[in-house]
Amino acid sequence: MRRIALTLALLAVAGCGQAERPYAPREAAEPATPQKAATPGQSSPAQAERPADEKLPTGTQTVDVAEGLRLRVEWPADSHPALKPMVDQYVGTREAVAEGQRIYKRDLEIDAAVQASEWVESFVDEGWTMRGVARLYNLRVVARMGRGAQVSACVDESGIRMVSSRTGKAVSPQPGWLRTPYPQSVGVRRGDDGVWRIRSYVTARERCTR
């Protein structure tokens, strides 16, 4: 438990006096600037850059992450493709924990891959896995700069329980950061291949409510 506590301390989200949270907030390598509003009769930059064939869900989507582990994603009505890496990394890192993997780097650039892999590995070393239902909501693009963007969301893991990967029994005591919804923010960039990838985990300071 000491290993995970140390990792979570290093990977804490600094937000409004909340308890320490998983994932390391380091400022994005290229700070983003707010997106300019479109003038009447023009499409916004987000609309102009959105691939014509890009289809993202709307409303609530339930994802089976692993055995006994699900995620409910509340997509906005008009989802931008930059939101997809946020959802994918949540599903991917939790799937990696469930499968006992030590490395997670899918669609992550180097800094983000190091942070995510350290987080995943800490659970493997402790012998923990996850069960239950998590919720990802208030997904939004909060800032833009060129091909980059900052994406934020709220995570509610109050329906998640940590269990021993060996015995399947609940860990006692449960981590405190499961109790209260917390913010997560990432810096993303669209590559020449059109794929949006996470560059880094960014400090998130907003308050999340259920």
mmCIF file of C-alpha atoms in Angstrom:
data_model
loop_
_atom_site.group_PDB
_atom_site.id
_atom_site.type_symbol
_atom_site.label_atom_id
_atom_site.label_comp_id
_atom_site.label_asym_id
_atom_site.label_seq_id
_atom_site.Cartn_x
_atom_site.Cartn_y
_atom_site.Cartn_z
ATOM 1 C CA MET A 1 0.000 0.000 0.000
ATOM 2 C CA ARG A 2 2.954 2.312 0.648
ATOM 3 C CA ARG A 3 3.979 2.033 -3.023
ATOM 4 C CA ILE A 4 0.553 3.096 -4.303
ATOM 5 C CA ALA A 5 0.260 5.847 -1.718
ATOM 6 C CA LEU A 6 3.612 7.238 -2.869
ATOM 7 C CA THR A 7 2.640 6.983 -6.524
ATOM 8 C CA LEU A 8 -0.681 8.695 -5.940
ATOM 9 C CA ALA A 9 1.081 11.449 -4.037
ATOM 10 C CA LEU A 10 3.356 12.013 -7.021
ATOM 11 C CA LEU A 11 0.411 11.755 -9.393
ATOM 12 C CA ALA A 12 -1.971 13.944 -7.387
ATOM 13 C CA VAL A 13 -4.492 16.236 -9.032
ATOM 14 C CA ALA A 14 -4.354 19.616 -7.296
ATOM 15 C CA GLY A 15 -7.988 20.635 -7.043
ATOM 16 C CA CYS A 16 -9.848 22.878 -4.622
ATOM 17 C CA GLY A 17 -8.559 21.245 -1.464
ATOM 18 C CA GLN A 18 -9.616 17.770 -2.581
ATOM 19 C CA ALA A 19 -7.783 14.665 -1.455
ATOM 20 C CA GLU A 20 -4.946 13.320 -3.558
ATOM 21 C CA ARG A 21 -6.046 11.748 -6.808
ATOM 22 C CA PRO A 22 -4.544 9.338 -9.301
ATOM 23 C CA TYR A 23 -2.575 10.653 -12.261
ATOM 24 C CA ALA A 24 0.243 13.074 -12.400
ATOM 25 C CA PRO A 25 -0.541 16.649 -13.300
ATOM 26 C CA ARG A 26 2.449 18.189 -15.018
ATOM 27 C CA GLU A 27 1.783 21.302 -17.008
ATOM 28 C CA ALA A 28 1.357 20.682 -20.727
ATOM 29 C CA ALA A 29 4.528 21.271 -22.740
ATOM 30 C CA GLU A 30 2.707 23.842 -24.870
ATOM 31 C CA PRO A 31 0.049 25.733 -22.893
ATOM 32 C CA ALA A 32 -3.165 26.059 -24.811
ATOM 33 C CA THR A 33 -5.164 29.218 -25.349
ATOM 34 C CA PRO A 34 -8.931 29.534 -25.308
ATOM 35 C CA GLN A 35 -10.683 28.745 -28.559
ATOM 36 C CA LYS A 36 -12.058 31.785 -30.403
ATOM 37 C CA ALA A 37 -15.767 31.889 -30.947
ATOM 38 C CA ALA A 38 -16.968 31.683 -34.535
ATOM 39 C CA THR A 39 -18.579 34.722 -36.085
ATOM 40 C CA PRO A 40 -22.118 34.352 -37.438
ATOM 41 C CA GLY A 41 -22.186 32.325 -40.642
ATOM 42 C CA GLN A 42 -18.796 30.710 -39.957
ATOM 43 C CA SER A 43 -17.990 27.297 -38.549
ATOM 44 C CA SER A 44 -15.879 27.231 -35.399
ATOM 45 C CA PRO A 45 -12.245 25.995 -35.596
ATOM 46 C CA ALA A 46 -13.402 22.810 -33.882
ATOM 47 C CA GLN A 47 -16.017 22.219 -36.564
ATOM 48 C CA ALA A 48 -13.649 23.068 -39.388
ATOM 49 C CA GLU A 49 -11.008 20.586 -38.173
ATOM 50 C CA ARG A 50 -13.409 17.783 -37.359
ATOM 51 C CA PRO A 51 -13.000 14.959 -39.910
ATOM 52 C CA ALA A 52 -16.145 14.448 -41.943
ATOM 53 C CA ASP A 53 -16.185 10.718 -41.139
ATOM 54 C CA GLU A 54 -15.518 11.120 -37.407
ATOM 55 C CA LYS A 55 -18.409 9.623 -35.484
ATOM 56 C CA LEU A 56 -18.400 9.823 -31.711
ATOM 57 C CA PRO A 57 -21.212 8.705 -29.410
ATOM 58 C CA THR A 58 -23.678 11.106 -27.854
ATOM 59 C CA GLY A 59 -25.449 10.635 -24.561
ATOM 60 C CA THR A 60 -24.477 7.871 -22.154
ATOM 61 C CA GLN A 61 -22.274 5.029 -23.379
ATOM 62 C CA THR A 62 -21.477 1.980 -21.234
ATOM 63 C CA VAL A 63 -18.089 0.358 -21.848
ATOM 64 C CA ASP A 64 -17.141 -3.086 -20.554
ATOM 65 C CA VAL A 65 -13.547 -2.455 -19.466
ATOM 66 C CA ALA A 66 -12.744 -5.846 -17.927
ATOM 67 C CA GLU A 67 -14.487 -8.611 -16.015
ATOM 68 C CA GLY A 68 -16.611 -6.953 -13.361
ATOM 69 C CA LEU A 69 -15.460 -3.465 -14.398
ATOM 70 C CA ARG A 70 -17.489 -0.998 -16.450
ATOM 71 C CA LEU A 71 -17.360 2.670 -17.372
ATOM 72 C CA ARG A 72 -20.299 4.960 -18.088
ATOM 73 C CA VAL A 73 -19.261 7.815 -20.378
ATOM 74 C CA GLU A 74 -21.496 10.864 -20.656
ATOM 75 C CA TRP A 75 -20.630 12.296 -24.076
ATOM 76 C CA PRO A 76 -21.633 15.869 -24.939
ATOM 77 C CA ALA A 77 -24.117 16.484 -27.740
ATOM 78 C CA ASP A 78 -21.424 17.682 -30.171
ATOM 79 C CA SER A 79 -18.245 15.795 -29.291
ATOM 80 C CA HIS A 80 -14.916 16.963 -30.705
ATOM 81 C CA PRO A 81 -12.409 14.200 -31.666
ATOM 82 C CA ALA A 82 -9.934 15.634 -29.125
ATOM 83 C CA LEU A 83 -12.168 14.195 -26.382
ATOM 84 C CA LYS A 84 -11.631 10.606 -27.498
ATOM 85 C CA PRO A 85 -8.071 10.212 -26.080
ATOM 86 C CA MET A 86 -9.366 11.143 -22.620
ATOM 87 C CA VAL A 87 -11.896 8.318 -22.728
ATOM 88 C CA ASP A 88 -9.505 5.854 -24.362
ATOM 89 C CA GLN A 89 -6.763 6.369 -21.768
ATOM 90 C CA TYR A 90 -9.209 5.884 -18.902
ATOM 91 C CA VAL A 91 -10.450 2.612 -20.377
ATOM 92 C CA GLY A 92 -6.945 1.515 -21.392
ATOM 93 C CA THR A 93 -5.223 2.157 -18.067
ATOM 94 C CA ARG A 94 -7.943 0.408 -16.080
ATOM 95 C CA GLU A 95 -7.884 -2.504 -18.514
ATOM 96 C CA ALA A 96 -4.097 -2.681 -18.041
ATOM 97 C CA VAL A 97 -4.569 -2.824 -14.260
ATOM 98 C CA ALA A 98 -7.132 -5.614 -14.625
ATOM 99 C CA GLU A 99 -4.778 -7.581 -16.882
ATOM 100 C CA GLY A 100 -1.724 -7.073 -14.653
ATOM 101 C CA GLN A 101 0.234 -5.092 -17.245
ATOM 102 C CA ARG A 102 3.138 -2.881 -16.209
ATOM 103 C CA ILE A 103 3.236 -0.571 -19.223
ATOM 104 C CA TYR A 104 0.550 1.496 -20.876
ATOM 105 C CA LYS A 105 1.440 3.741 -23.809
ATOM 106 C CA ARG A 106 -1.327 3.440 -26.423
ATOM 107 C CA ASP A 107 -1.849 6.837 -28.098
ATOM 108 C CA LEU A 108 0.314 8.541 -25.443
ATOM 109 C CA GLU A 109 3.415 10.602 -26.075
ATOM 110 C CA ILE A 110 6.502 9.948 -23.944
ATOM 111 C CA ASP A 111 5.727 12.069 -20.863
ATOM 112 C CA ALA A 112 2.162 10.821 -20.589
ATOM 113 C CA ALA A 113 3.224 7.203 -21.218
ATOM 114 C CA VAL A 114 5.714 7.369 -18.337
ATOM 115 C CA GLN A 115 3.074 8.755 -15.974
ATOM 116 C CA ALA A 116 0.418 6.242 -16.979
ATOM 117 C CA SER A 117 2.847 3.311 -16.792
ATOM 118 C CA GLU A 118 4.010 4.278 -13.293
ATOM 119 C CA TRP A 119 0.383 4.418 -12.166
ATOM 120 C CA VAL A 120 -0.458 1.030 -13.719
ATOM 121 C CA GLU A 121 2.693 -0.614 -12.356
ATOM 122 C CA SER A 122 1.967 0.539 -8.806
ATOM 123 C CA PHE A 123 -1.248 -1.487 -8.788
ATOM 124 C CA VAL A 124 0.494 -4.554 -10.181
ATOM 125 C CA ASP A 125 3.191 -4.351 -7.504
ATOM 126 C CA GLU A 126 0.577 -4.036 -4.789
ATOM 127 C CA GLY A 127 -1.517 -6.877 -6.205
ATOM 128 C CA TRP A 128 -4.651 -4.788 -6.632
ATOM 129 C CA THR A 129 -7.298 -4.700 -9.333
ATOM 130 C CA MET A 130 -10.664 -2.962 -9.765
ATOM 131 C CA ARG A 131 -14.319 -3.962 -9.745
ATOM 132 C CA GLY A 132 -17.494 -1.937 -10.129
ATOM 133 C CA VAL A 133 -18.791 0.918 -12.263
ATOM 134 C CA ALA A 134 -17.038 4.246 -12.874
ATOM 135 C CA ARG A 135 -18.434 7.375 -14.485
ATOM 136 C CA LEU A 136 -16.716 9.878 -16.797
ATOM 137 C CA TYR A 137 -18.658 13.086 -17.343
ATOM 138 C CA ASN A 138 -18.449 16.803 -18.146
ATOM 139 C CA LEU A 139 -16.103 16.041 -21.058
ATOM 140 C CA ARG A 140 -15.019 19.248 -22.776
ATOM 141 C CA VAL A 141 -12.272 21.007 -24.723
ATOM 142 C CA VAL A 142 -11.245 23.885 -22.469
ATOM 143 C CA ALA A 143 -8.466 25.493 -24.522
ATOM 144 C CA ARG A 144 -6.920 25.330 -27.996
ATOM 145 C CA MET A 145 -3.613 26.242 -29.645
ATOM 146 C CA GLY A 146 -2.814 25.143 -33.177
ATOM 147 C CA ARG A 147 -2.963 21.358 -33.340
ATOM 148 C CA GLY A 148 -3.047 21.114 -29.562
ATOM 149 C CA ALA A 149 -5.830 21.281 -27.021
ATOM 150 C CA GLN A 150 -6.493 20.861 -23.351
ATOM 151 C CA VAL A 151 -9.287 18.428 -22.520
ATOM 152 C CA SER A 152 -10.921 18.071 -19.130
ATOM 153 C CA ALA A 153 -13.426 15.717 -17.547
ATOM 154 C CA CYS A 154 -14.772 14.653 -14.184
ATOM 155 C CA VAL A 155 -14.257 11.139 -12.835
ATOM 156 C CA ASP A 156 -16.626 9.517 -10.352
ATOM 157 C CA GLU A 157 -15.188 6.268 -8.970
ATOM 158 C CA SER A 158 -17.439 6.014 -5.920
ATOM 159 C CA GLY A 159 -18.877 2.855 -7.496
ATOM 160 C CA ILE A 160 -15.424 1.247 -7.782
ATOM 161 C CA ARG A 161 -13.819 -1.086 -5.255
ATOM 162 C CA MET A 162 -10.200 -2.167 -5.060
ATOM 163 C CA VAL A 163 -9.841 -5.912 -4.712
ATOM 164 C CA SER A 164 -6.922 -8.297 -4.367
ATOM 165 C CA SER A 165 -5.933 -9.638 -7.788
ATOM 166 C CA ARG A 166 -4.989 -12.900 -6.042
ATOM 167 C CA THR A 167 -8.007 -13.548 -3.820
ATOM 168 C CA GLY A 168 -10.695 -11.337 -5.359
ATOM 169 C CA LYS A 169 -11.537 -9.964 -1.910
ATOM 170 C CA ALA A 170 -12.029 -6.270 -1.255
ATOM 171 C CA VAL A 171 -9.014 -4.349 0.001
ATOM 172 C CA SER A 172 -9.403 -2.796 3.455
ATOM 173 C CA PRO A 173 -9.308 0.094 3.920
ATOM 174 C CA GLN A 174 -10.359 1.344 0.492
ATOM 175 C CA PRO A 175 -8.382 4.294 -0.983
ATOM 176 C CA GLY A 176 -9.844 7.637 -0.005
ATOM 177 C CA TRP A 177 -9.703 9.026 -3.554
ATOM 178 C CA LEU A 178 -12.508 6.670 -4.590
ATOM 179 C CA ARG A 179 -15.030 8.524 -2.455
ATOM 180 C CA THR A 180 -15.337 11.888 -4.183
ATOM 181 C CA PRO A 181 -15.499 12.839 -7.890
ATOM 182 C CA TYR A 182 -12.277 14.461 -9.082
ATOM 183 C CA PRO A 183 -11.164 16.424 -12.164
ATOM 184 C CA GLN A 184 -8.733 15.138 -14.763
ATOM 185 C CA SER A 185 -7.160 17.195 -17.527
ATOM 186 C CA VAL A 186 -4.813 16.278 -20.359
ATOM 187 C CA GLY A 187 -2.909 18.058 -23.088
ATOM 188 C CA VAL A 188 -3.544 16.455 -26.478
ATOM 189 C CA ARG A 189 -2.120 16.985 -29.953
ATOM 190 C CA ARG A 190 -3.272 15.923 -33.381
ATOM 191 C CA GLY A 191 -0.508 14.177 -35.336
ATOM 192 C CA ASP A 192 0.165 14.281 -39.061
ATOM 193 C CA ASP A 193 -1.749 10.996 -39.295
ATOM 194 C CA GLY A 194 -4.866 12.702 -37.948
ATOM 195 C CA VAL A 195 -4.754 10.828 -34.630
ATOM 196 C CA TRP A 196 -5.178 12.787 -31.389
ATOM 197 C CA ARG A 197 -2.666 11.684 -28.718
ATOM 198 C CA ILE A 198 -2.163 12.695 -25.092
ATOM 199 C CA ARG A 199 1.037 14.673 -24.519
ATOM 200 C CA SER A 200 0.847 15.067 -20.744
ATOM 201 C CA TYR A 201 -1.438 15.089 -17.731
ATOM 202 C CA VAL A 202 -2.231 18.665 -16.741
ATOM 203 C CA THR A 203 -3.036 20.133 -13.335
ATOM 204 C CA ALA A 204 -6.814 20.253 -12.900
ATOM 205 C CA ARG A 205 -8.214 22.697 -10.332
ATOM 206 C CA GLU A 206 -11.949 22.762 -10.917
ATOM 207 C CA ARG A 207 -14.399 21.160 -8.505
ATOM 208 C CA CYS A 208 -16.413 18.168 -9.663
ATOM 209 C CA THR A 209 -19.844 17.410 -8.288
ATOM 210 C CA ARG A 210 -22.118 14.459 -8.920
#
